[in-house]
């Protein structure tokens, strides 16, 4: 066991403004293999780097998902999106705007998993997470990333795209604003720009009876719902008070 003053780690974290100082100290101590490494990790955390980047993982749906600097850190609220898509039992699934790939990885019972993102760092990270389950990760702008043979094959397309209105990024917590890439946050002027683009082309990639699921916010839900309906889907809203999460589910008619 390395020699460390655990209380010193906790008090350094607390002085730096970490609300869950004890929990973070436990994670840092577990992650470091020696005292020098612990000091390095602690220094990074104290300087404001998100804990998840410092240790290289985040707990999501009960498992550790690899994350790396420059890749969006999956949020707890997105576990509700996983719950919604899992309830539909898709066999062939597309996780669009996948980031680390956390959503696709967390849906059980999938026989063919595809994920796509426009950002190289996200795609590399998603490959690290999805290789083990045989998932395929594509690089590119929305559906342009996908080979055309996949058209009409997905039972579900699950999407947590950026949905923060451009003018509100500056109001986000420092860790997100400074450390997460804007391409992962910026949803355009009203926040729903990507929701409209994703919805407009979803029908051609879904199998008959397939579903489009988009995480949104209470503020944006009407715009997201409209985008999904405008694309020809019947749509409904699912909400979780506990996770403060809102999901729009669009359904393609069976025939
Ligand atoms: C809010 S993050 C969510 C990541 C992941 N779905 C999650 O919940 O952890 C949005 C992701 O969308 C990606 N993205 C933004 N614009 C995109 C586009 N036009 N095509 C594909 N991916 C895009 C970003 O690179 C980022 O990884």
GROMACS .gro file of N, CA and C in nm, residues 86-235:
model
  450
   86UNK      N    1  -3.405   0.040  -2.441
   86UNK     CA    2  -3.399  -0.102  -2.401
   86UNK      C    3  -3.539  -0.162  -2.393
   87UNK      N    4  -3.637  -0.080  -2.353
   87UNK     CA    5  -3.775  -0.129  -2.340
   87UNK      C    6  -3.832  -0.169  -2.476
   88UNK      N    7  -3.775  -0.118  -2.584
   88UNK     CA    8  -3.823  -0.150  -2.719
   88UNK      C    9  -3.754  -0.273  -2.778
   89UNK      N   10  -3.657  -0.326  -2.707
   89UNK     CA   11  -3.583  -0.448  -2.742
   89UNK      C   12  -3.532  -0.450  -2.887
   90UNK      N   13  -3.454  -0.350  -2.926
   90UNK     CA   14  -3.402  -0.350  -3.064
   90UNK      C   15  -3.294  -0.457  -3.082
   91UNK      N   16  -3.294  -0.521  -3.201
   91UNK     CA   17  -3.185  -0.614  -3.233
   91UNK      C   18  -3.074  -0.541  -3.306
   92UNK      N   19  -3.115  -0.457  -3.401
   92UNK     CA   20  -3.015  -0.381  -3.479
   92UNK      C   21  -3.029  -0.234  -3.436
   93UNK      N   22  -2.921  -0.182  -3.378
   93UNK     CA   23  -2.929  -0.050  -3.313
   93UNK      C   24  -2.824   0.045  -3.368
   94UNK      N   25  -2.865   0.170  -3.389
   94UNK     CA   26  -2.771   0.277  -3.422
   94UNK      C   27  -2.767   0.377  -3.308
   95UNK      N   28  -2.647   0.400  -3.253
   95UNK     CA   29  -2.625   0.505  -3.154
   95UNK      C   30  -2.560   0.621  -3.230
   96UNK      N   31  -2.642   0.721  -3.263
   96UNK     CA   32  -2.596   0.832  -3.345
   96UNK      C   33  -2.548   0.946  -3.255
   97UNK      N   34  -2.438   1.012  -3.293
   97UNK     CA   35  -2.373   1.112  -3.207
   97UNK      C   36  -2.328   1.041  -3.080
   98UNK      N   37  -2.251   0.935  -3.098
   98UNK     CA   38  -2.229   0.836  -2.992
   98UNK      C   39  -2.132   0.879  -2.883
   99UNK      N   40  -2.045   0.979  -2.908
   99UNK     CA   41  -1.946   1.014  -2.807
   99UNK      C   42  -1.865   0.891  -2.771
  100UNK      N   43  -1.861   0.858  -2.642
  100UNK     CA   44  -1.784   0.742  -2.595
  100UNK      C   45  -1.848   0.608  -2.633
  101UNK      N   46  -1.973   0.612  -2.681
  101UNK     CA   47  -2.043   0.487  -2.714
  101UNK      C   48  -2.120   0.429  -2.597
  102UNK      N   49  -2.132   0.508  -2.491
  102UNK     CA   50  -2.191   0.459  -2.366
  102UNK      C   51  -2.335   0.409  -2.383
  103UNK      N   52  -2.413   0.479  -2.468
  103UNK     CA   53  -2.555   0.443  -2.479
  103UNK      C   54  -2.568   0.305  -2.544
  104UNK      N   55  -2.509   0.290  -2.662
  104UNK     CA   56  -2.520   0.162  -2.734
  104UNK      C   57  -2.468   0.046  -2.651
  105UNK      N   58  -2.357   0.071  -2.583
  105UNK     CA   59  -2.295  -0.034  -2.502
  105UNK      C   60  -2.386  -0.081  -2.388
  106UNK      N   61  -2.473   0.009  -2.343
  106UNK     CA   62  -2.553  -0.020  -2.224
  106UNK      C   63  -2.689  -0.084  -2.254
  107UNK      N   64  -2.724  -0.093  -2.383
  107UNK     CA   65  -2.854  -0.153  -2.418
  107UNK      C   66  -2.833  -0.303  -2.436
  108UNK      N   67  -2.900  -0.381  -2.356
  108UNK     CA   68  -2.881  -0.528  -2.363
  108UNK      C   69  -2.954  -0.590  -2.482
  109UNK      N   70  -2.914  -0.709  -2.522
  109UNK     CA   71  -2.988  -0.787  -2.621
  109UNK      C   72  -2.970  -0.743  -2.765
  110UNK      N   73  -2.878  -0.652  -2.791
  110UNK     CA   74  -2.857  -0.604  -2.928
  110UNK      C   75  -2.768  -0.704  -3.002
  111UNK      N   76  -2.809  -0.742  -3.124
  111UNK     CA   77  -2.727  -0.839  -3.199
  111UNK      C   78  -2.634  -0.769  -3.298
  112UNK      N   79  -2.672  -0.648  -3.338
  112UNK     CA   80  -2.585  -0.573  -3.430
  112UNK      C   81  -2.586  -0.426  -3.388
  113UNK      N   82  -2.469  -0.380  -3.344
  113UNK     CA   83  -2.461  -0.244  -3.290
  113UNK      C   84  -2.372  -0.157  -3.379
  114UNK      N   85  -2.428  -0.044  -3.421
  114UNK     CA   86  -2.351   0.056  -3.494
  114UNK      C   87  -2.355   0.185  -3.416
  115UNK      N   88  -2.244   0.261  -3.424
  115UNK     CA   89  -2.238   0.390  -3.357
  115UNK      C   90  -2.167   0.485  -3.452
  116UNK      N   91  -2.198   0.614  -3.442
  116UNK     CA   92  -2.134   0.710  -3.533
  116UNK      C   93  -2.118   0.844  -3.464
  117UNK      N   94  -2.009   0.911  -3.501
  117UNK     CA   95  -1.983   1.045  -3.446
  117UNK      C   96  -1.896   1.122  -3.545
  118UNK      N   97  -1.906   1.254  -3.539
  118UNK     CA   98  -1.831   1.339  -3.632
  118UNK      C   99  -1.690   1.367  -3.582
  119UNK      N  100  -1.666   1.338  -3.455
  119UNK     CA  101  -1.541   1.378  -3.392
  119UNK      C  102  -1.445   1.260  -3.380
  120UNK      N  103  -1.320   1.279  -3.425
  120UNK     CA  104  -1.223   1.169  -3.427
  120UNK      C  105  -1.195   1.115  -3.286
  121UNK      N  106  -1.181   1.207  -3.189
  121UNK     CA  107  -1.151   1.162  -3.051
  121UNK      C  108  -1.265   1.076  -2.998
  122UNK      N  109  -1.389   1.114  -3.029
  122UNK     CA  110  -1.505   1.037  -2.984
  122UNK      C  111  -1.506   0.899  -3.050
  123UNK      N  112  -1.480   0.896  -3.179
  123UNK     CA  113  -1.481   0.768  -3.251
  123UNK      C  114  -1.374   0.674  -3.195
  124UNK      N  115  -1.255   0.728  -3.168
  124UNK     CA  116  -1.148   0.643  -3.111
  124UNK      C  117  -1.190   0.587  -2.976
  125UNK      N  118  -1.251   0.673  -2.895
  125UNK     CA  119  -1.293   0.631  -2.762
  125UNK      C  120  -1.405   0.526  -2.772
  126UNK      N  121  -1.502   0.551  -2.861
  126UNK     CA  122  -1.614   0.456  -2.877
  126UNK      C  123  -1.561   0.321  -2.925
  127UNK      N  124  -1.459   0.324  -3.011
  127UNK     CA  125  -1.403   0.195  -3.057
  127UNK      C  126  -1.343   0.119  -2.940
  128UNK      N  127  -1.278   0.192  -2.851
  128UNK     CA  128  -1.220   0.125  -2.733
  128UNK      C  129  -1.329   0.057  -2.650
  129UNK      N  130  -1.445   0.125  -2.641
  129UNK     CA  131  -1.554   0.069  -2.560
  129UNK      C  132  -1.633  -0.039  -2.632
  130UNK      N  133  -1.647  -0.027  -2.763
  130UNK     CA  134  -1.740  -0.116  -2.835
  130UNK      C  135  -1.673  -0.236  -2.901
  131UNK      N  136  -1.541  -0.230  -2.917
  131UNK     CA  137  -1.471  -0.344  -2.980
  131UNK      C  138  -1.505  -0.475  -2.909
  132UNK      N  139  -1.507  -0.468  -2.777
  132UNK     CA  140  -1.527  -0.590  -2.697
  132UNK      C  141  -1.663  -0.654  -2.719
  133UNK      N  142  -1.761  -0.573  -2.762
  133UNK     CA  143  -1.895  -0.630  -2.784
  133UNK      C  144  -1.925  -0.642  -2.934
  134UNK      N  145  -1.823  -0.623  -3.015
  134UNK     CA  146  -1.840  -0.640  -3.160
  134UNK      C  147  -1.914  -0.526  -3.227
  135UNK      N  148  -1.922  -0.410  -3.161
  135UNK     CA  149  -1.988  -0.294  -3.223
  135UNK      C  150  -1.899  -0.230  -3.329
  136UNK      N  151  -1.962  -0.165  -3.427
  136UNK     CA  152  -1.887  -0.097  -3.533
  136UNK      C  153  -1.907   0.052  -3.518
  137UNK      N  154  -1.796   0.127  -3.522
  137UNK     CA  155  -1.806   0.272  -3.502
  137UNK      C  156  -1.765   0.342  -3.632
  138UNK      N  157  -1.850   0.435  -3.677
  138UNK     CA  158  -1.830   0.505  -3.803
  138UNK      C  159  -1.801   0.653  -3.775
  139UNK      N  160  -1.718   0.712  -3.861
  139UNK     CA  161  -1.682   0.854  -3.846
  139UNK      C  162  -1.750   0.937  -3.955
  140UNK      N  163  -1.820   1.043  -3.915
  140UNK     CA  164  -1.877   1.132  -4.016
  140UNK      C  165  -1.995   1.210  -3.963
  141UNK      N  166  -2.050   1.294  -4.051
  141UNK     CA  167  -2.162   1.381  -4.016
  141UNK      C  168  -2.293   1.301  -4.018
  142UNK      N  169  -2.352   1.282  -3.903
  142UNK     CA  170  -2.479   1.208  -3.889
  142UNK      C  171  -2.480   1.082  -3.977
  143UNK      N  172  -2.585   1.065  -4.059
  143UNK     CA  173  -2.601   0.940  -4.136
  143UNK      C  174  -2.499   0.927  -4.249
  144UNK      N  175  -2.432   1.038  -4.285
  144UNK     CA  176  -2.331   1.030  -4.392
  144UNK      C  177  -2.216   0.936  -4.351
  145UNK      N  178  -2.204   0.912  -4.220
  145UNK     CA  179  -2.098   0.823  -4.171
  145UNK      C  180  -2.125   0.676  -4.207
  146UNK      N  181  -2.250   0.644  -4.241
  146UNK     CA  182  -2.289   0.503  -4.249
  146UNK      C  183  -2.282   0.447  -4.391
  147UNK      N  184  -2.248   0.320  -4.406
  147UNK     CA  185  -2.253   0.258  -4.539
  147UNK      C  186  -2.400   0.242  -4.581
  148UNK      N  187  -2.425   0.258  -4.710
  148UNK     CA  188  -2.565   0.262  -4.756
  148UNK      C  189  -2.638   0.129  -4.735
  149UNK      N  190  -2.562   0.018  -4.722
  149UNK     CA  191  -2.629  -0.113  -4.698
  149UNK      C  192  -2.711  -0.112  -4.568
  150UNK      N  193  -2.681  -0.018  -4.479
  150UNK     CA  194  -2.754  -0.017  -4.351
  150UNK      C  195  -2.890   0.052  -4.361
  151UNK      N  196  -2.917   0.114  -4.475
  151UNK     CA  197  -3.047   0.184  -4.494
  151UNK      C  198  -3.164   0.088  -4.470
  152UNK      N  199  -3.259   0.133  -4.390
  152UNK     CA  200  -3.382   0.056  -4.367
  152UNK      C  201  -3.365  -0.063  -4.274
  153UNK      N  202  -3.248  -0.074  -4.204
  153UNK     CA  203  -3.223  -0.195  -4.124
  153UNK      C  204  -3.237  -0.175  -3.974
  154UNK      N  205  -3.237  -0.051  -3.927
  154UNK     CA  206  -3.231  -0.032  -3.781
  154UNK      C  207  -3.368  -0.047  -3.714
  155UNK      N  208  -3.369  -0.123  -3.607
  155UNK     CA  209  -3.491  -0.131  -3.524
  155UNK      C  210  -3.506  -0.004  -3.440
  156UNK      N  211  -3.391   0.055  -3.407
  156UNK     CA  212  -3.397   0.181  -3.332
  156UNK      C  213  -3.274   0.265  -3.364
  157UNK      N  214  -3.298   0.396  -3.368
  157UNK     CA  215  -3.189   0.495  -3.375
  157UNK      C  216  -3.199   0.575  -3.246
  158UNK      N  217  -3.093   0.571  -3.167
  158UNK     CA  218  -3.095   0.638  -3.037
  158UNK      C  219  -2.995   0.753  -3.043
  159UNK      N  220  -3.040   0.870  -2.996
  159UNK     CA  221  -2.961   0.991  -3.020
  159UNK      C  222  -2.953   1.080  -2.895
  160UNK      N  223  -2.833   1.102  -2.849
  160UNK     CA  224  -2.811   1.215  -2.758
  160UNK      C  225  -2.714   1.309  -2.829
  161UNK      N  226  -2.772   1.395  -2.912
  161UNK     CA  227  -2.694   1.493  -2.988
  161UNK      C  228  -2.679   1.619  -2.903
  162UNK      N  229  -2.589   1.709  -2.942
  162UNK     CA  230  -2.578   1.835  -2.867
  162UNK      C  231  -2.711   1.910  -2.873
  163UNK      N  232  -2.756   1.963  -2.755
  163UNK     CA  233  -2.882   2.040  -2.759
  163UNK      C  234  -2.879   2.165  -2.671
  164UNK      N  235  -2.758   2.213  -2.643
  164UNK     CA  236  -2.750   2.340  -2.570
  164UNK      C  237  -2.754   2.454  -2.672
  165UNK      N  238  -2.849   2.550  -2.654
  165UNK     CA  239  -2.848   2.664  -2.746
  165UNK      C  240  -2.711   2.735  -2.741
  166UNK      N  241  -2.662   2.776  -2.857
  166UNK     CA  242  -2.527   2.835  -2.865
  166UNK      C  243  -2.506   2.943  -2.758
  167UNK      N  244  -2.604   3.029  -2.742
  167UNK     CA  245  -2.590   3.141  -2.649
  167UNK      C  246  -2.589   3.100  -2.502
  168UNK      N  247  -2.621   2.973  -2.473
  168UNK     CA  248  -2.624   2.929  -2.332
  168UNK      C  249  -2.502   2.847  -2.292
  169UNK      N  250  -2.412   2.821  -2.386
  169UNK     CA  251  -2.293   2.741  -2.353
  169UNK      C  252  -2.210   2.811  -2.245
  170UNK      N  253  -2.204   2.943  -2.256
  170UNK     CA  254  -2.128   3.021  -2.157
  170UNK      C  255  -2.184   3.012  -2.017
  171UNK      N  256  -2.308   2.963  -2.003
  171UNK     CA  257  -2.370   2.953  -1.870
  171UNK      C  258  -2.350   2.814  -1.809
  172UNK      N  259  -2.289   2.724  -1.885
  172UNK     CA  260  -2.273   2.586  -1.835
  172UNK      C  261  -2.167   2.581  -1.726
  173UNK      N  262  -2.170   2.473  -1.643
  173UNK     CA  263  -2.065   2.460  -1.542
  173UNK      C  264  -1.927   2.460  -1.608
  174UNK      N  265  -1.830   2.513  -1.534
  174UNK     CA  266  -1.694   2.532  -1.587
  174UNK      C  267  -1.637   2.404  -1.649
  175UNK      N  268  -1.658   2.291  -1.582
  175UNK     CA  269  -1.597   2.167  -1.630
  175UNK      C  270  -1.643   2.134  -1.772
  176UNK      N  271  -1.772   2.157  -1.801
  176UNK     CA  272  -1.823   2.129  -1.935
  176UNK      C  273  -1.776   2.237  -2.032
  177UNK      N  274  -1.793   2.359  -1.993
  177UNK     CA  275  -1.764   2.474  -2.080
  177UNK      C  276  -1.619   2.476  -2.126
  178UNK      N  277  -1.529   2.445  -2.032
  178UNK     CA  278  -1.386   2.456  -2.063
  178UNK      C  279  -1.331   2.327  -2.120
  179UNK      N  280  -1.377   2.214  -2.066
  179UNK     CA  281  -1.309   2.088  -2.099
  179UNK      C  282  -1.379   2.004  -2.205
  180UNK      N  283  -1.509   2.022  -2.224
  180UNK     CA  284  -1.576   1.939  -2.325
  180UNK      C  285  -1.581   2.017  -2.458
  181UNK      N  286  -1.563   1.944  -2.570
  181UNK     CA  287  -1.558   2.015  -2.698
  181UNK      C  288  -1.693   2.079  -2.733
  182UNK      N  289  -1.690   2.196  -2.794
  182UNK     CA  290  -1.815   2.263  -2.830
  182UNK      C  291  -1.899   2.181  -2.927
  183UNK      N  292  -1.832   2.101  -3.010
  183UNK     CA  293  -1.908   2.017  -3.103
  183UNK      C  294  -1.998   1.918  -3.028
  184UNK      N  295  -1.965   1.891  -2.903
  184UNK     CA  296  -2.045   1.799  -2.823
  184UNK      C  297  -2.158   1.870  -2.747
  185UNK      N  298  -2.156   2.001  -2.746
  185UNK     CA  299  -2.252   2.076  -2.664
  185UNK      C  300  -2.347   2.161  -2.748
  186UNK      N  301  -2.295   2.216  -2.857
  186UNK     CA  302  -2.363   2.323  -2.930
  186UNK      C  303  -2.476   2.271  -3.020
  187UNK      N  304  -2.598   2.302  -2.980
  187UNK     CA  305  -2.715   2.257  -3.057
  187UNK      C  306  -2.767   2.363  -3.153
  188UNK      N  307  -2.688   2.468  -3.176
  188UNK     CA  308  -2.730   2.574  -3.269
  188UNK      C  309  -2.813   2.680  -3.199
  189UNK      N  310  -2.865   2.772  -3.276
  189UNK     CA  311  -2.929   2.892  -3.218
  189UNK      C  312  -3.036   2.857  -3.114
  190UNK      N  313  -3.128   2.767  -3.148
  190UNK     CA  314  -3.234   2.735  -3.050
  190UNK      C  315  -3.208   2.603  -2.977
  191UNK      N  316  -3.102   2.535  -3.010
  191UNK     CA  317  -3.067   2.409  -2.943
  191UNK      C  318  -3.117   2.285  -3.015
  192UNK      N  319  -3.217   2.303  -3.104
  192UNK     CA  320  -3.280   2.185  -3.165
  192UNK      C  321  -3.237   2.162  -3.310
  193UNK      N  322  -3.132   2.231  -3.352
  193UNK     CA  323  -3.087   2.219  -3.492
  193UNK      C  324  -3.052   2.075  -3.530
  194UNK      N  325  -2.976   2.008  -3.444
  194UNK     CA  326  -2.939   1.868  -3.472
  194UNK      C  327  -3.061   1.776  -3.465
  195UNK      N  328  -3.155   1.808  -3.379
  195UNK     CA  329  -3.276   1.724  -3.367
  195UNK      C  330  -3.355   1.728  -3.499
  196UNK      N  331  -3.358   1.845  -3.561
  196UNK     CA  332  -3.429   1.856  -3.689
  196UNK      C  333  -3.355   1.777  -3.797
  197UNK      N  334  -3.221   1.790  -3.799
  197UNK     CA  335  -3.144   1.719  -3.904
  197UNK      C  336  -3.152   1.567  -3.884
  198UNK      N  337  -3.141   1.523  -3.758
  198UNK     CA  338  -3.148   1.379  -3.728
  198UNK      C  339  -3.284   1.323  -3.768
  199UNK      N  340  -3.391   1.396  -3.733
  199UNK     CA  341  -3.527   1.348  -3.759
  199UNK      C  342  -3.556   1.342  -3.908
  200UNK      N  343  -3.510   1.444  -3.980
  200UNK     CA  344  -3.546   1.456  -4.122
  200UNK      C  345  -3.503   1.334  -4.202
  201UNK      N  346  -3.394   1.268  -4.162
  201UNK     CA  347  -3.344   1.155  -4.242
  201UNK      C  348  -3.357   1.020  -4.171
  202UNK      N  349  -3.422   1.020  -4.056
  202UNK     CA  350  -3.426   0.895  -3.977
  202UNK      C  351  -3.508   0.786  -4.045
  203UNK      N  352  -3.617   0.827  -4.109
  203UNK     CA  353  -3.710   0.728  -4.165
  203UNK      C  354  -3.640   0.633  -4.262
  204UNK      N  355  -3.549   0.687  -4.344
  204UNK     CA  356  -3.485   0.603  -4.447
  204UNK      C  357  -3.390   0.499  -4.387
  205UNK      N  358  -3.344   0.520  -4.262
  205UNK     CA  359  -3.250   0.426  -4.200
  205UNK      C  360  -3.320   0.324  -4.110
  206UNK      N  361  -3.446   0.352  -4.077
  206UNK     CA  362  -3.519   0.263  -3.986
  206UNK      C  363  -3.593   0.154  -4.062
  207UNK      N  364  -3.601   0.037  -4.001
  207UNK     CA  365  -3.685  -0.071  -4.054
  207UNK      C  366  -3.831  -0.033  -4.028
  208UNK      N  367  -3.925  -0.091  -4.105
  208UNK     CA  368  -4.067  -0.068  -4.074
  208UNK      C  369  -4.093  -0.103  -3.927
  209UNK      N  370  -4.168  -0.019  -3.858
  209UNK     CA  371  -4.196  -0.042  -3.716
  209UNK      C  372  -4.082   0.003  -3.624
  210UNK      N  373  -3.978   0.062  -3.682
  210UNK     CA  374  -3.862   0.104  -3.601
  210UNK      C  375  -3.889   0.234  -3.526
  211UNK      N  376  -3.795   0.269  -3.438
  211UNK     CA  377  -3.814   0.385  -3.349
  211UNK      C  378  -3.695   0.479  -3.351
  212UNK      N  379  -3.727   0.606  -3.338
  212UNK     CA  380  -3.626   0.711  -3.322
  212UNK      C  381  -3.641   0.768  -3.181
  213UNK      N  382  -3.531   0.766  -3.104
  213UNK     CA  383  -3.538   0.819  -2.966
  213UNK      C  384  -3.436   0.929  -2.950
  214UNK      N  385  -3.482   1.046  -2.908
  214UNK     CA  386  -3.393   1.162  -2.894
  214UNK      C  387  -3.402   1.218  -2.752
  215UNK      N  388  -3.285   1.227  -2.685
  215UNK     CA  389  -3.284   1.296  -2.555
  215UNK      C  390  -3.296   1.445  -2.580
  216UNK      N  391  -3.379   1.512  -2.500
  216UNK     CA  392  -3.395   1.656  -2.514
  216UNK      C  393  -3.409   1.717  -2.374
  217UNK      N  394  -3.451   1.842  -2.367
  217UNK     CA  395  -3.467   1.906  -2.236
  217UNK      C  396  -3.611   1.954  -2.224
  218UNK      N  397  -3.653   1.989  -2.103
  218UNK     CA  398  -3.788   2.041  -2.084
  218UNK      C  399  -3.807   2.168  -2.167
  219UNK      N  400  -3.702   2.247  -2.176
  219UNK     CA  401  -3.706   2.373  -2.250
  219UNK      C  402  -3.728   2.350  -2.401
  220UNK      N  403  -3.670   2.240  -2.452
  220UNK     CA  404  -3.670   2.216  -2.597
  220UNK      C  405  -3.771   2.114  -2.645
  221UNK      N  406  -3.840   2.051  -2.550
  221UNK     CA  407  -3.916   1.932  -2.587
  221UNK      C  408  -4.018   1.959  -2.699
  222UNK      N  409  -4.081   2.076  -2.698
  222UNK     CA  410  -4.181   2.104  -2.802
  222UNK      C  411  -4.115   2.109  -2.940
  223UNK      N  412  -3.998   2.169  -2.947
  223UNK     CA  413  -3.927   2.178  -3.077
  223UNK      C  414  -3.883   2.040  -3.123
  224UNK      N  415  -3.835   1.957  -3.030
  224UNK     CA  416  -3.790   1.822  -3.067
  224UNK      C  417  -3.909   1.739  -3.115
  225UNK      N  418  -4.020   1.749  -3.041
  225UNK     CA  419  -4.142   1.675  -3.078
  225UNK      C  420  -4.188   1.717  -3.218
  226UNK      N  421  -4.185   1.846  -3.243
  226UNK     CA  422  -4.227   1.899  -3.373
  226UNK      C  423  -4.137   1.844  -3.485
  227UNK      N  424  -4.006   1.843  -3.457
  227UNK     CA  425  -3.911   1.794  -3.558
  227UNK      C  426  -3.939   1.648  -3.593
  228UNK      N  427  -3.969   1.568  -3.491
  228UNK     CA  428  -3.993   1.424  -3.512
  228UNK      C  429  -4.126   1.405  -3.586
  229UNK      N  430  -4.227   1.482  -3.549
  229UNK     CA  431  -4.357   1.472  -3.619
  229UNK      C  432  -4.347   1.523  -3.763
  230UNK      N  433  -4.273   1.631  -3.782
  230UNK     CA  434  -4.257   1.686  -3.918
  230UNK      C  435  -4.191   1.584  -4.011
  231UNK      N  436  -4.112   1.494  -3.952
  231UNK     CA  437  -4.043   1.393  -4.034
  231UNK      C  438  -4.133   1.272  -4.061
  232UNK      N  439  -4.259   1.277  -4.015
  232UNK     CA  440  -4.356   1.173  -4.049
  232UNK      C  441  -4.377   1.066  -3.942
  233UNK      N  442  -4.317   1.083  -3.826
  233UNK     CA  443  -4.332   0.984  -3.719
  233UNK      C  444  -4.453   1.016  -3.632
  234UNK      N  445  -4.513   0.912  -3.572
  234UNK     CA  446  -4.601   0.940  -3.459
  234UNK      C  447  -4.506   0.951  -3.339
  235UNK      N  448  -4.531   1.047  -3.253
  235UNK     CA  449  -4.431   1.073  -3.149
  235UNK      C  450  -4.495   1.094  -3.012
   0.00000   0.00000   0.00000
